[in-house]
Every structure is written in C-alpha cells, then in structure tokens.
CSV table of C-alpha atoms in Angstrom, one decimal:
chain,number,residue,atom,x,y,z
A,52,GLN,CA,6.7,45.0,11.9
A,53,LYS,CA,5.8,47.1,9.0
A,54,GLU,CA,7.8,50.3,8.5
A,55,VAL,CA,5.2,52.2,8.1
A,56,GLU,CA,1.6,51.6,9.2
A,57,GLN,CA,-1.8,53.0,7.8
A,58,ASN,CA,-5.4,51.8,9.0
A,59,SER,CA,-6.6,50.6,5.6
A,60,GLY,CA,-10.1,52.0,6.1
A,61,PRO,CA,-12.4,52.6,4.7
A,62,LEU,CA,-12.4,55.6,6.7
A,63,SER,CA,-16.1,57.1,5.7
A,64,VAL,CA,-16.9,60.8,6.9
A,65,PRO,CA,-19.8,63.2,5.5
A,66,GLU,CA,-19.4,65.4,3.3
A,67,GLY,CA,-18.4,68.9,5.1
A,68,ALA,CA,-16.4,67.0,8.4
A,69,ILE,CA,-13.2,66.6,9.4
A,70,ALA,CA,-11.4,63.1,8.2
A,71,SER,CA,-8.3,62.5,10.2
A,72,LEU,CA,-5.7,59.7,8.8
A,73,ASN,CA,-3.2,58.6,11.1
A,74,CYS,CA,0.1,56.8,10.1
A,75,THR,CA,3.0,55.4,12.4
A,76,TYR,CA,6.8,54.5,11.4
A,77,SER,CA,9.6,52.4,13.2
A,78,ASP,CA,12.4,54.0,11.8
A,79,ARG,CA,13.6,56.6,14.3
A,80,GLY,CA,15.7,58.1,11.9
A,81,SER,CA,13.7,59.1,9.2
A,82,GLN,CA,13.8,62.6,8.9
A,83,SER,CA,10.8,63.6,5.8
A,84,PHE,CA,7.2,62.5,6.0
A,85,PHE,CA,4.9,63.0,2.9
A,86,TRP,CA,1.3,62.7,2.5
A,87,TYR,CA,0.1,61.5,-1.0
A,88,ARG,CA,-3.5,61.1,-2.7
A,89,GLN,CA,-3.8,58.4,-5.1
A,90,TYR,CA,-7.2,58.1,-6.9
A,91,SER,CA,-8.0,54.9,-8.8
A,92,GLY,CA,-6.1,54.3,-11.9
A,93,LYS,CA,-3.8,57.5,-11.3
A,94,SER,CA,-0.4,58.3,-9.8
A,95,PRO,CA,0.3,59.4,-6.7
A,96,GLU,CA,0.3,63.1,-6.1
A,97,LEU,CA,2.0,64.7,-3.1
A,98,ILE,CA,0.0,67.1,-1.2
A,99,MET,CA,1.8,67.6,2.0
A,100,PHE,CA,5.1,67.2,3.2
A,101,ILE,CA,6.6,68.1,7.0
A,102,TYR,CA,10.1,68.2,8.5
A,103,SER,CA,9.6,68.9,11.6
A,104,ASN,CA,7.8,68.8,14.8
A,105,GLY,CA,4.8,70.2,14.8
A,106,ASP,CA,1.6,71.4,12.6
A,107,LYS,CA,2.1,72.6,8.9
A,108,GLU,CA,-0.9,73.8,7.3
A,109,ASP,CA,-2.0,74.2,3.8
A,110,GLY,CA,-5.6,75.1,2.8
A,111,ARG,CA,-7.4,72.5,3.8
A,112,PHE,CA,-4.8,70.0,4.6
A,113,THR,CA,-3.3,70.2,8.0
A,114,ALA,CA,-0.3,68.0,8.5
A,115,GLN,CA,1.0,66.7,12.2
A,116,LEU,CA,4.3,65.7,13.2
A,117,ASN,CA,5.3,63.8,16.6
A,118,LYS,CA,8.7,62.2,16.3
A,119,ALA,CA,8.9,61.7,20.0
A,120,SER,CA,5.6,59.0,19.1
A,121,GLN,CA,6.8,58.1,15.6
A,122,TYR,CA,3.0,59.6,14.5
A,123,VAL,CA,2.3,61.5,11.7
A,124,SER,CA,-1.7,62.5,10.7
A,125,LEU,CA,-3.1,64.3,8.0
A,126,LEU,CA,-6.2,66.4,8.5
A,127,ILE,CA,-8.4,67.6,6.1
A,128,ARG,CA,-11.6,70.2,6.7
A,129,ASP,CA,-14.9,70.5,5.0
A,130,SER,CA,-14.2,67.2,3.0
A,131,GLN,CA,-15.4,67.3,-0.3
A,132,PRO,CA,-16.6,64.0,-2.2
A,133,SER,CA,-14.1,64.7,-4.3
A,134,ASP,CA,-11.1,64.1,-1.6
A,135,SER,CA,-12.7,60.2,-1.8
A,136,ALA,CA,-9.1,58.5,-2.8
A,137,THR,CA,-6.4,56.7,-1.1
A,138,TYR,CA,-3.8,58.6,1.2
A,139,LEU,CA,-0.5,57.2,1.1
A,140,CYS,CA,2.2,58.0,4.1
A,141,ALA,CA,5.6,58.0,3.0
A,142,VAL,CA,8.7,58.3,4.8
A,143,SER,CA,12.0,58.9,4.1
A,144,SER,CA,15.1,58.2,5.4
A,145,ASN,CA,18.9,60.0,4.9
A,146,THR,CA,18.9,57.9,1.5
A,147,GLY,CA,16.5,59.5,-0.1
A,148,LYS,CA,14.1,56.3,-0.3
A,149,LEU,CA,10.4,56.4,0.3
A,150,ILE,CA,8.8,53.8,2.6
A,151,PHE,CA,5.1,53.8,1.8
A,152,GLY,CA,2.5,53.0,3.8
A,153,GLN,CA,-0.4,50.5,2.5
A,154,GLY,CA,-2.7,53.3,2.2
A,155,THR,CA,-6.4,54.4,3.6
A,156,THR,CA,-9.4,54.5,1.8
A,157,LEU,CA,-11.0,57.5,2.4
A,158,GLN,CA,-14.7,57.8,1.5
A,159,VAL,CA,-16.6,60.9,1.8
A,160,LYS,CA,-20.6,60.9,1.7
A,161,PRO,CA,-22.6,63.6,-0.1
B,232,SER,CA,7.5,71.0,-8.2
B,233,ALA,CA,9.0,68.3,-11.5
B,234,VAL,CA,6.6,67.4,-14.3
B,235,ILE,CA,7.4,63.9,-15.0
B,236,SER,CA,6.5,62.2,-18.5
B,237,GLN,CA,6.4,58.4,-18.7
B,238,LYS,CA,6.3,56.7,-22.3
B,239,PRO,CA,4.3,54.5,-22.9
B,240,SER,CA,1.8,54.9,-20.7
B,241,ARG,CA,0.5,51.3,-21.6
B,242,ASP,CA,1.4,48.2,-23.3
B,243,ILE,CA,0.3,44.9,-23.6
B,244,CYS,CA,3.5,42.2,-24.1
B,245,GLN,CA,3.9,38.6,-24.4
B,246,ARG,CA,6.2,35.9,-22.2
B,247,GLY,CA,9.8,36.4,-22.6
B,248,THR,CA,9.8,39.4,-24.1
B,249,SER,CA,11.5,43.1,-22.4
B,250,LEU,CA,9.9,46.4,-22.5
B,251,THR,CA,11.8,49.7,-21.7
B,252,ILE,CA,10.2,52.7,-19.8
B,253,GLN,CA,11.5,56.1,-20.4
B,254,CYS,CA,10.8,58.6,-18.1
B,255,GLN,CA,11.5,62.1,-18.9
B,256,VAL,CA,11.6,64.8,-16.3
B,257,ASP,CA,11.0,69.1,-17.1
B,258,SER,CA,13.9,70.0,-15.1
B,259,GLN,CA,17.3,68.8,-13.6
B,260,VAL,CA,17.0,66.5,-10.6
B,261,THR,CA,19.2,64.5,-8.3
B,262,MET,CA,17.4,61.5,-7.6
B,263,MET,CA,15.1,59.4,-9.8
B,264,PHE,CA,13.3,56.3,-8.2
B,265,TRP,CA,11.8,53.7,-10.0
B,266,TYR,CA,8.5,51.9,-8.6
B,267,ARG,CA,6.0,49.0,-8.9
B,268,GLN,CA,2.8,49.1,-8.0
B,269,GLN,CA,0.6,46.0,-8.2
B,270,PRO,CA,-3.3,45.8,-8.0
B,271,GLY,CA,-4.9,47.0,-4.7
B,272,GLN,CA,-1.2,47.4,-2.9
B,273,SER,CA,1.2,50.1,-2.1
B,274,LEU,CA,4.4,51.3,-3.6
B,275,THR,CA,7.4,49.1,-3.5
B,276,LEU,CA,10.7,50.3,-4.6
B,277,ILE,CA,12.5,48.8,-7.3
B,278,ALA,CA,15.9,51.1,-7.5
B,279,THR,CA,17.3,54.1,-7.3
B,280,ALA,CA,18.5,55.5,-10.6
B,281,ASN,CA,22.2,57.1,-10.2
B,282,GLN,CA,23.2,59.4,-12.7
B,283,GLY,CA,26.6,58.4,-14.2
B,284,SER,CA,26.6,55.0,-12.4
B,285,GLU,CA,24.7,51.7,-11.6
B,286,ALA,CA,21.8,52.0,-10.2
B,287,THR,CA,20.9,50.7,-6.7
B,288,TYR,CA,18.4,48.0,-6.2
B,289,GLU,CA,16.1,46.8,-3.4
B,290,SER,CA,16.2,44.0,-1.9
B,291,GLY,CA,14.4,41.4,-4.4
B,292,PHE,CA,15.2,43.2,-7.6
B,293,VAL,CA,17.9,42.7,-9.8
B,294,ILE,CA,19.6,44.5,-12.5
B,295,ASP,CA,19.4,41.6,-15.2
B,296,LYS,CA,15.4,41.1,-14.7
B,297,PHE,CA,15.2,45.2,-14.7
B,298,PRO,CA,18.3,47.1,-15.8
B,299,ILE,CA,18.4,51.1,-15.6
B,300,SER,CA,19.8,53.4,-17.4
B,301,ARG,CA,20.4,57.1,-16.4
B,302,PRO,CA,22.1,59.2,-18.7
B,303,ASN,CA,21.7,62.3,-17.6
B,304,LEU,CA,19.9,64.0,-15.0
B,305,THR,CA,16.6,64.9,-16.4
B,306,PHE,CA,16.3,61.1,-18.1
B,307,SER,CA,16.1,57.5,-17.3
B,308,THR,CA,14.8,54.0,-18.7
B,309,LEU,CA,14.0,51.0,-16.6
B,310,THR,CA,13.9,47.7,-18.7
B,311,VAL,CA,11.5,44.9,-17.5
B,312,SER,CA,13.2,41.6,-19.1
B,313,ASN,CA,12.1,38.3,-20.2
B,314,MET,CA,8.8,38.8,-18.8
B,315,SER,CA,6.1,36.5,-17.1
B,316,PRO,CA,2.7,37.4,-16.3
B,317,GLU,CA,3.6,38.3,-12.6
B,318,ASP,CA,5.5,41.4,-13.8
B,319,SER,CA,1.7,42.8,-14.7
B,320,SER,CA,1.9,45.7,-12.6
B,321,ILE,CA,1.9,49.8,-12.9
B,322,TYR,CA,5.6,50.7,-13.0
B,323,LEU,CA,6.0,54.5,-11.7
B,324,CYS,CA,8.8,56.4,-11.7
B,325,SER,CA,9.9,59.7,-9.3
B,326,ALA,CA,12.1,62.4,-9.0
B,327,SER,CA,13.7,64.6,-6.4
B,328,ALA,CA,15.6,67.4,-6.5
B,329,SER,CA,17.8,66.5,-4.1
B,330,LEU,CA,18.3,63.8,-0.6
B,331,GLY,CA,15.1,64.3,1.4
B,332,TYR,CA,13.5,66.7,-0.5
B,333,GLU,CA,9.3,66.3,-2.2
B,334,GLN,CA,9.1,63.7,-4.6
B,335,TYR,CA,6.8,63.6,-7.5
B,336,PHE,CA,5.6,60.9,-9.9
B,337,GLY,CA,5.2,60.3,-13.2
B,338,PRO,CA,1.4,59.0,-14.5
B,339,GLY,CA,3.0,55.7,-14.7
B,340,THR,CA,3.0,53.1,-17.4
B,341,ARG,CA,0.6,50.1,-17.0
B,342,LEU,CA,1.8,46.7,-18.1
B,343,THR,CA,0.4,43.5,-19.0
B,344,VAL,CA,2.0,40.4,-19.7
B,345,THR,CA,0.3,37.3,-21.7
C-alpha cells in the first residue's frame, strides 16, 4: 500500500464548476497535510496546508481533513482554466519529512 | 513564506562528471531538504540537510553519490557525483521554518546527463 494515494486523473471539470481532489494516507501518526499545485515545467507551489480536523478555507480553495478516515481533500470553487495543473498531496510526520502522492492532473475546460 | 533560489537552473553534463547544485533561502530556516523529480513522476526525498552535521539520507540514496553540505541556516549544496544518464532529473531543494511547518520549494535544477 502506498503511503499517500491520489487518483492520477485526469480530472476534467467545466469552467466555473467545483473541482474535488482527494488523498488518503496510511500513517496515523501524520500531523501536517499540504496541497501543492505544479504547472508543467515548474516547481511545486504550496496552496493550502491544514493541521487540524475540519475545513480550512482560503479564497476559492478549501482543504478538508478527516484524521479518523485518514483522508484529506481539496475543493476548488469556480474553477478557472488557469487552475489546470497537477495537484500534489503531501503528508508530514513528526520528522518533518514530506511524503508525496503521485498527483492528480486537473483539466478545467472553458 | 521563504523565497528560495537555486543555481544552476539547468545543465547538460557528461557521464562520469559531477555537478554541484546550490540552494539559497532568503531567511534562516531550520529544515532544508533535497528532492528528485523524474519526468512524469512525483517527488522523491533524497535527504534532509542538517546544519552542522551530516545529512540524513533516505533509502536508496547514499552520501558517496549525493554528498550534501549545509554550512549555515540559509544555504545548502547537493552534489550529484559520477553521473550517469539515469541521474537525468529535476533536483529541487525545499525549506521549512521548523519541523512540521510548511515547506517551500526552489525553482529546481534540470539536469541532463549525456
């Protein structure tokens, strides 16, 4: 079982819709959870982080964490073509090291 | 958030040679890391760069192949030694203010070994 799992996609949504990206992790000791956006040929850009159960909102982005189910998700409201990218879920334990999922490719169609 | 720069941004090297990649952070950070990202793949952690002591390497990565230095709280280098075409990849450094805090990435170094 992979430590951090994501559906590789592509996930295709129409412009203006809500994109829902999901991630599961295996280490119950994980403490910090991150979502990175990576455009082709660029390095990962941190867009959301969450440490506690529940929802965290920042603009059009909402991160959701459920530690009991070992599940973290990212919702993107009012999706734009510029949101088309690969979204990487990363999980950190008490060592500070990040374990990345394989990434989900999001395509937002005009 | 930390601003991170890397040099060089890209290089083409011959088999058997070595390349040193530099990573500079605009503020003092506790944690610095080196990752590799091969085409179409996710990121794989190479090592944690420890200030004032030897780096901590992940399984499959060894110091002789990837020596790392971290002389202070804002700077680190990664050397890719005795390169082969299999080392062609993007190498990324990241930094975090403290354990478990957000990690920010540099722009990466695209290495091609011929």
